[in-house]
mmCIF file of C-alpha atoms and ligand atoms in Angstrom:
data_model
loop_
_atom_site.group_PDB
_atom_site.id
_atom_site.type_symbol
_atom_site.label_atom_id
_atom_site.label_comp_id
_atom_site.label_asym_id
_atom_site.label_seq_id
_atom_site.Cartn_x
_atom_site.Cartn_y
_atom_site.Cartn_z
ATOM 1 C CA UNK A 1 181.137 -12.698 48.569
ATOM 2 C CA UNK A 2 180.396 -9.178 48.345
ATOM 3 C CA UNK A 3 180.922 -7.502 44.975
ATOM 4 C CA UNK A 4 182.639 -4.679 45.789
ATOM 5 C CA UNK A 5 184.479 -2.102 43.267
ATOM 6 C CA UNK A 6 187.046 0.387 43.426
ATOM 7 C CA UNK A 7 184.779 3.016 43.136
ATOM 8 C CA UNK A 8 184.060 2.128 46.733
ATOM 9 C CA UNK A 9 187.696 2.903 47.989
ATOM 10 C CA UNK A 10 188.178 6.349 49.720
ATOM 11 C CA UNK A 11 191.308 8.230 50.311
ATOM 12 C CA UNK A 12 189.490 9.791 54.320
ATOM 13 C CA UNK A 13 190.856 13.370 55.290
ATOM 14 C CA UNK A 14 191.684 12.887 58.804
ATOM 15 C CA UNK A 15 190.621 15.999 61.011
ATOM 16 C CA UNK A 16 193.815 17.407 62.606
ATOM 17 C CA UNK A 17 194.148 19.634 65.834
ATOM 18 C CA UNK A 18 196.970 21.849 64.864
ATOM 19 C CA UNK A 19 199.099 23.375 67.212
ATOM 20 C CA UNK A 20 202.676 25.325 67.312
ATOM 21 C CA UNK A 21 203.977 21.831 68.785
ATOM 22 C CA UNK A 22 202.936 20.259 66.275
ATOM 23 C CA UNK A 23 199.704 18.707 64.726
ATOM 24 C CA UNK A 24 197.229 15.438 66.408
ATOM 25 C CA UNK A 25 195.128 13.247 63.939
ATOM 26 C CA UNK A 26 192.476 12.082 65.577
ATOM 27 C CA UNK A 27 190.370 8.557 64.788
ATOM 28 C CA UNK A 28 186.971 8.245 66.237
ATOM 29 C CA UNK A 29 183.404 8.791 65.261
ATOM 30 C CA UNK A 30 182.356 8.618 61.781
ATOM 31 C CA UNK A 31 185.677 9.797 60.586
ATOM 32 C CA UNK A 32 186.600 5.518 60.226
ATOM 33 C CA UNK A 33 183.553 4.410 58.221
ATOM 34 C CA UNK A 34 183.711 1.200 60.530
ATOM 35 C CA UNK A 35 183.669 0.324 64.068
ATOM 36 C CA UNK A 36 187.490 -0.740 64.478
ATOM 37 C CA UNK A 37 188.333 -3.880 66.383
ATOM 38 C CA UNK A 38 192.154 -4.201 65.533
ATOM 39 C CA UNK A 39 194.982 -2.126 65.189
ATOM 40 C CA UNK A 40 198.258 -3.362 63.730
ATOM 41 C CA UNK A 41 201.121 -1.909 61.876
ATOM 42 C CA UNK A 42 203.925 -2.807 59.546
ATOM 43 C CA UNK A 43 207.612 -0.938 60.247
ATOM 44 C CA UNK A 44 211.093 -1.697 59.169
ATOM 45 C CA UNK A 45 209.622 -3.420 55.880
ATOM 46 C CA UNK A 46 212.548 -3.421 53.502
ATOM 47 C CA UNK A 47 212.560 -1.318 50.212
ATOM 48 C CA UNK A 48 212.218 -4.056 47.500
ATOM 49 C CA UNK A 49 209.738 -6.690 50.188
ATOM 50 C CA UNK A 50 205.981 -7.196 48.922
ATOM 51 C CA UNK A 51 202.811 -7.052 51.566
ATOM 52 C CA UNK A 52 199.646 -8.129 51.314
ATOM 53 C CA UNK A 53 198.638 -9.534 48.328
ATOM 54 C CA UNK A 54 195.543 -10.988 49.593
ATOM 55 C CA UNK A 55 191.507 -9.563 49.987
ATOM 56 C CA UNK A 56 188.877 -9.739 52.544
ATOM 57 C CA UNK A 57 185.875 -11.658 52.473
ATOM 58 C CA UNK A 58 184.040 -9.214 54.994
ATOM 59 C CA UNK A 59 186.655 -7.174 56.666
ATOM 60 C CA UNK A 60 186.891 -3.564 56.287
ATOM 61 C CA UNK A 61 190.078 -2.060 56.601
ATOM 62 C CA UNK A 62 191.989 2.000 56.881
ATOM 63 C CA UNK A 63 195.478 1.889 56.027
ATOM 64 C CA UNK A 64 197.803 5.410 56.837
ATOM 65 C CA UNK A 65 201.185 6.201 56.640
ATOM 66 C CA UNK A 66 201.939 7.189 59.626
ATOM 67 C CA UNK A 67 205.884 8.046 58.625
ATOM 68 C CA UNK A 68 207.260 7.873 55.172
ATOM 69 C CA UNK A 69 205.444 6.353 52.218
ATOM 70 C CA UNK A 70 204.234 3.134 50.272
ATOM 71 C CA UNK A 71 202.297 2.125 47.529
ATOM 72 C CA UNK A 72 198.672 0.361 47.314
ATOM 73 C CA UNK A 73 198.091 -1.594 44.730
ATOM 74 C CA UNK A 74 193.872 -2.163 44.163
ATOM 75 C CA UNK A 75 192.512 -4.823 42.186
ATOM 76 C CA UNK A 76 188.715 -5.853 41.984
ATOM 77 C CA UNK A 77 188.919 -8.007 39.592
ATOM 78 C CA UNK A 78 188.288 -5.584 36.861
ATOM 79 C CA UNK A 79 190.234 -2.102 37.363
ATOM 80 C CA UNK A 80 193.356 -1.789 38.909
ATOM 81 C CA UNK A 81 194.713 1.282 40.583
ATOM 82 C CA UNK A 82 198.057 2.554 42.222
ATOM 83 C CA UNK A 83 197.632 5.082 44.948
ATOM 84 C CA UNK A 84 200.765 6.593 46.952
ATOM 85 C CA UNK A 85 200.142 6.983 50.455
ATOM 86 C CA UNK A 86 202.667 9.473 52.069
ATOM 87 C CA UNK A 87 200.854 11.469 54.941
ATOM 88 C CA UNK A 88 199.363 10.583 58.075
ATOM 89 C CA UNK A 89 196.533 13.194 57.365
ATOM 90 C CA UNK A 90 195.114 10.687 55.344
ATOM 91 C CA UNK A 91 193.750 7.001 55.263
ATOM 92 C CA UNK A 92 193.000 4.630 52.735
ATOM 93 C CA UNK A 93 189.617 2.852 53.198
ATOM 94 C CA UNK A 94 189.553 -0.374 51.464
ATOM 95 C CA UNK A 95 186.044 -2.523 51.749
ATOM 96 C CA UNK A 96 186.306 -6.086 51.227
ATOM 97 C CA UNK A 97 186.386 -8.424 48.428
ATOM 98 C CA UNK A 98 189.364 -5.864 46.858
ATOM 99 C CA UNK A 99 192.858 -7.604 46.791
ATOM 100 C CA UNK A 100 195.903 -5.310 48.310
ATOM 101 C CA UNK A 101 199.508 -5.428 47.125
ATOM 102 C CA UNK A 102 201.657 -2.732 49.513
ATOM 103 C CA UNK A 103 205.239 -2.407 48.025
ATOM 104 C CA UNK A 104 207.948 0.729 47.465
ATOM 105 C CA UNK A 105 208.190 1.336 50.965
ATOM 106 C CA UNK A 106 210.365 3.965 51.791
ATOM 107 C CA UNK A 107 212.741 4.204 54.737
ATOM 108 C CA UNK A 108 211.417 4.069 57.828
ATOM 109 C CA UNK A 109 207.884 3.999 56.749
ATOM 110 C CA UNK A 110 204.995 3.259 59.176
ATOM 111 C CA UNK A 111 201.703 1.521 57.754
ATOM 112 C CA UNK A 112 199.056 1.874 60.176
ATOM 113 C CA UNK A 113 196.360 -0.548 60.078
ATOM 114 C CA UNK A 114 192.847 -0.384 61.098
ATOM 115 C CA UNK A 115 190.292 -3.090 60.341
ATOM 116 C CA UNK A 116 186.595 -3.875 61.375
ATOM 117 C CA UNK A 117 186.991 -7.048 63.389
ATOM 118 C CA UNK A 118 189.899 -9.451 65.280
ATOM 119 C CA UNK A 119 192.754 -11.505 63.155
ATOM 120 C CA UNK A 120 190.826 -14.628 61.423
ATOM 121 C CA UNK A 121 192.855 -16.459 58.872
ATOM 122 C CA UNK A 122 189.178 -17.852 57.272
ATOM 123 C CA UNK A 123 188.451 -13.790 56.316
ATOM 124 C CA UNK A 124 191.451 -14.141 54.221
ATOM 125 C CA UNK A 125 191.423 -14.953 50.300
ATOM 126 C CA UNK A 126 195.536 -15.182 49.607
ATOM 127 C CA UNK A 127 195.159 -16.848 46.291
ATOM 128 C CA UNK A 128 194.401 -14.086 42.838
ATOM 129 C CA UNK A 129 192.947 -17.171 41.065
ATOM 130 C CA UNK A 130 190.186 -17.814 43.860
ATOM 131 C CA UNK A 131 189.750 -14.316 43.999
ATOM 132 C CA UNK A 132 188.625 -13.723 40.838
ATOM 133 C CA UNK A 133 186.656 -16.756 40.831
ATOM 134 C CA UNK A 134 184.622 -15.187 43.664
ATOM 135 C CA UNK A 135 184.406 -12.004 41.904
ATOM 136 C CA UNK A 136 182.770 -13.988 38.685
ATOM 137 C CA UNK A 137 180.328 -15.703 40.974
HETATM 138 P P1 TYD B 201 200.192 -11.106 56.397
HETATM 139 O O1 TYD B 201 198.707 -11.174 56.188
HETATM 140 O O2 TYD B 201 201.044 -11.840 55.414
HETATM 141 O O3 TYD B 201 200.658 -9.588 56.455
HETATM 142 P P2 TYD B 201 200.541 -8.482 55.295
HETATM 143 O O4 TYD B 201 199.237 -8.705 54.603
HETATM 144 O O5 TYD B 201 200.602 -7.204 56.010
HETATM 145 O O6 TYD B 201 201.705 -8.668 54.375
HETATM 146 O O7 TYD B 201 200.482 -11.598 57.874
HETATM 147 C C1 TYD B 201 201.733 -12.084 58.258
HETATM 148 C C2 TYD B 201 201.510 -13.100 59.394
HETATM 149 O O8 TYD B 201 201.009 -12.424 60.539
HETATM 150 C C3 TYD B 201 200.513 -14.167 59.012
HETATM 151 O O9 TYD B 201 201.005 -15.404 59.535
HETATM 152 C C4 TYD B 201 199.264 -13.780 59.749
HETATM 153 C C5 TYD B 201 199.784 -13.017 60.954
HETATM 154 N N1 TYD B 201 198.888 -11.945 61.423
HETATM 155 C C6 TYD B 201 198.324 -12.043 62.682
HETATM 156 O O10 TYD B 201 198.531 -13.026 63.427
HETATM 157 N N2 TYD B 201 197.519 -11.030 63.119
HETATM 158 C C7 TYD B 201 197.254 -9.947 62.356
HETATM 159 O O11 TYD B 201 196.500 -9.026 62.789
HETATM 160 C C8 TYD B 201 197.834 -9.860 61.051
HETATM 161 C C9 TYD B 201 197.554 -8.683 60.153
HETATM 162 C C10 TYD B 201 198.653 -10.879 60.624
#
């Protein structure tokens, strides 16, 4: 288990192309600090629901608002922290072994999800207890 901390989360400026019609975020290169494998994205998530509440054993994963806002709770076993995402200019990078609670979504908010390899229920750890368990090992 890797014994991460959330001095290892980064709030990522993502370079824009501005224009008069209007402005491009762009995600390639070096800008995601891991090769992306899957893209998914949560929409029409009611005001009062709770997501994630779970970590990752090895995935990596960039969350952005796309559209409205939403906010990340960070736990890694230690600190906790509450960070607002509300623009698509920037994305949240969260390394494994840090548990994720997404909640306050406004209307019509868009989370955008990037993450370092394919969907694999095993990467998952959805209980807190066994989390921090692995973060004492
Ligand atoms: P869940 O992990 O609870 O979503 P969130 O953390 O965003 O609240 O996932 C909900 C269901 O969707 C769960 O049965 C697993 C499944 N799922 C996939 O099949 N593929 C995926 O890429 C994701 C993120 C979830």
């Amino acid at each position: 288990m890797k014994q991460t901390s959330i001095s290892e989360v980064k709030l990522i400026e993502i370079p824009l192309i501005k224009d008069i019609r209007g402005n491009l975020g762009v995600l390639e290169g070096s800008t995601v600090p891991f090769k992306f494998k899957r893209v998914y994205y949560l929409f029409d998530v009611p005001s009062d629901a709770y997501r994630g509440a779970h970590s990752h054993k090895e995935q990596e994963e960039l969350l952005i608002a796309l559209s409205g806002s939403f906010d990340v709770v960070l736990d890694d076993g230690k600190e906790k922290k509450r960070i607002l995402l509300n623009s698509p200019r920037h994305g949240l990078y969260i390394p494994p072994g840090i548990w994720r609670e997404l909640e306050h979504f406004s209307s019509a908010a868009v989370c955008l999800a990037l993450n370092s390899d394919v969907y694999s229920e095993a990467d998952y750890i959805r209980d807190y207890d066994t989390f921090q368990n692995s973060k004492e090992d």
